[in-house]
Amino acid sequence: MAKLTLSVAIGNYDRCRPLLDGDVQIDGVNPVFMTLPP
């Protein structure tokens, strides 16, 4: 099964950085991150 491409707007915070760096993966999802200010 192909992965779902998902756009994610996220802040560049220390708690979110592993997702942005690719250290933490989301199963079944190919995320496209957009870092935006609050």
PDB file of C-alpha atoms in Angstrom:
ATOM      1  CA  MET A   1       0.000   0.000   0.000  1.00  0.00           C
ATOM      2  CA  ALA A   2       1.277   3.473  -0.874  1.00  0.00           C
ATOM      3  CA  LYS A   3       1.944   5.992   1.858  1.00  0.00           C
ATOM      4  CA  LEU A   4      -0.444   8.888   2.342  1.00  0.00           C
ATOM      5  CA  THR A   5       1.107  12.257   1.486  1.00  0.00           C
ATOM      6  CA  LEU A   6       0.076  14.665   4.236  1.00  0.00           C
ATOM      7  CA  SER A   7       0.830  18.389   4.550  1.00  0.00           C
ATOM      8  CA  VAL A   8       1.591  19.358   8.147  1.00  0.00           C
ATOM      9  CA  ALA A   9       1.888  22.943   9.401  1.00  0.00           C
ATOM     10  CA  ILE A  10       4.107  22.853  12.480  1.00  0.00           C
ATOM     11  CA  GLY A  11       6.190  25.216  14.596  1.00  0.00           C
ATOM     12  CA  ASN A  12       9.944  24.778  14.860  1.00  0.00           C
ATOM     13  CA  TYR A  13       9.953  23.802  18.549  1.00  0.00           C
ATOM     14  CA  ASP A  14      12.204  21.384  20.401  1.00  0.00           C
ATOM     15  CA  ARG A  15       9.321  18.925  20.882  1.00  0.00           C
ATOM     16  CA  CYS A  16       8.565  18.877  17.142  1.00  0.00           C
ATOM     17  CA  ARG A  17      12.145  18.867  15.859  1.00  0.00           C
ATOM     18  CA  PRO A  18      12.503  15.033  15.722  1.00  0.00           C
ATOM     19  CA  LEU A  19       9.615  14.967  13.236  1.00  0.00           C
ATOM     20  CA  LEU A  20      11.174  17.739  11.152  1.00  0.00           C
ATOM     21  CA  ASP A  21      14.599  16.051  11.198  1.00  0.00           C
ATOM     22  CA  GLY A  22      13.139  12.675  10.241  1.00  0.00           C
ATOM     23  CA  ASP A  23      14.303  10.994  13.459  1.00  0.00           C
ATOM     24  CA  VAL A  24      10.672  10.082  14.231  1.00  0.00           C
ATOM     25  CA  GLN A  25       8.508   8.586  11.477  1.00  0.00           C
ATOM     26  CA  ILE A  26       4.723   8.532  11.130  1.00  0.00           C
ATOM     27  CA  ASP A  27       3.572   5.060  10.068  1.00  0.00           C
ATOM     28  CA  GLY A  28       1.917   5.028   6.650  1.00  0.00           C
ATOM     29  CA  VAL A  29       2.463   8.757   6.071  1.00  0.00           C
ATOM     30  CA  ASN A  30       4.833  10.695   3.838  1.00  0.00           C
ATOM     31  CA  PRO A  31       4.690  14.085   5.610  1.00  0.00           C
ATOM     32  CA  VAL A  32       5.353  17.417   3.924  1.00  0.00           C
ATOM     33  CA  PHE A  33       6.224  19.802   6.750  1.00  0.00           C
ATOM     34  CA  MET A  34       5.656  23.541   6.588  1.00  0.00           C
ATOM     35  CA  THR A  35       7.271  25.420   9.469  1.00  0.00           C
ATOM     36  CA  LEU A  36       5.092  28.395  10.253  1.00  0.00           C
ATOM     37  CA  PRO A  37       5.048  30.919  13.092  1.00  0.00           C
ATOM     38  CA  PRO A  38       2.080  30.775  15.460  1.00  0.00           C
TER      39      PRO A  38
END
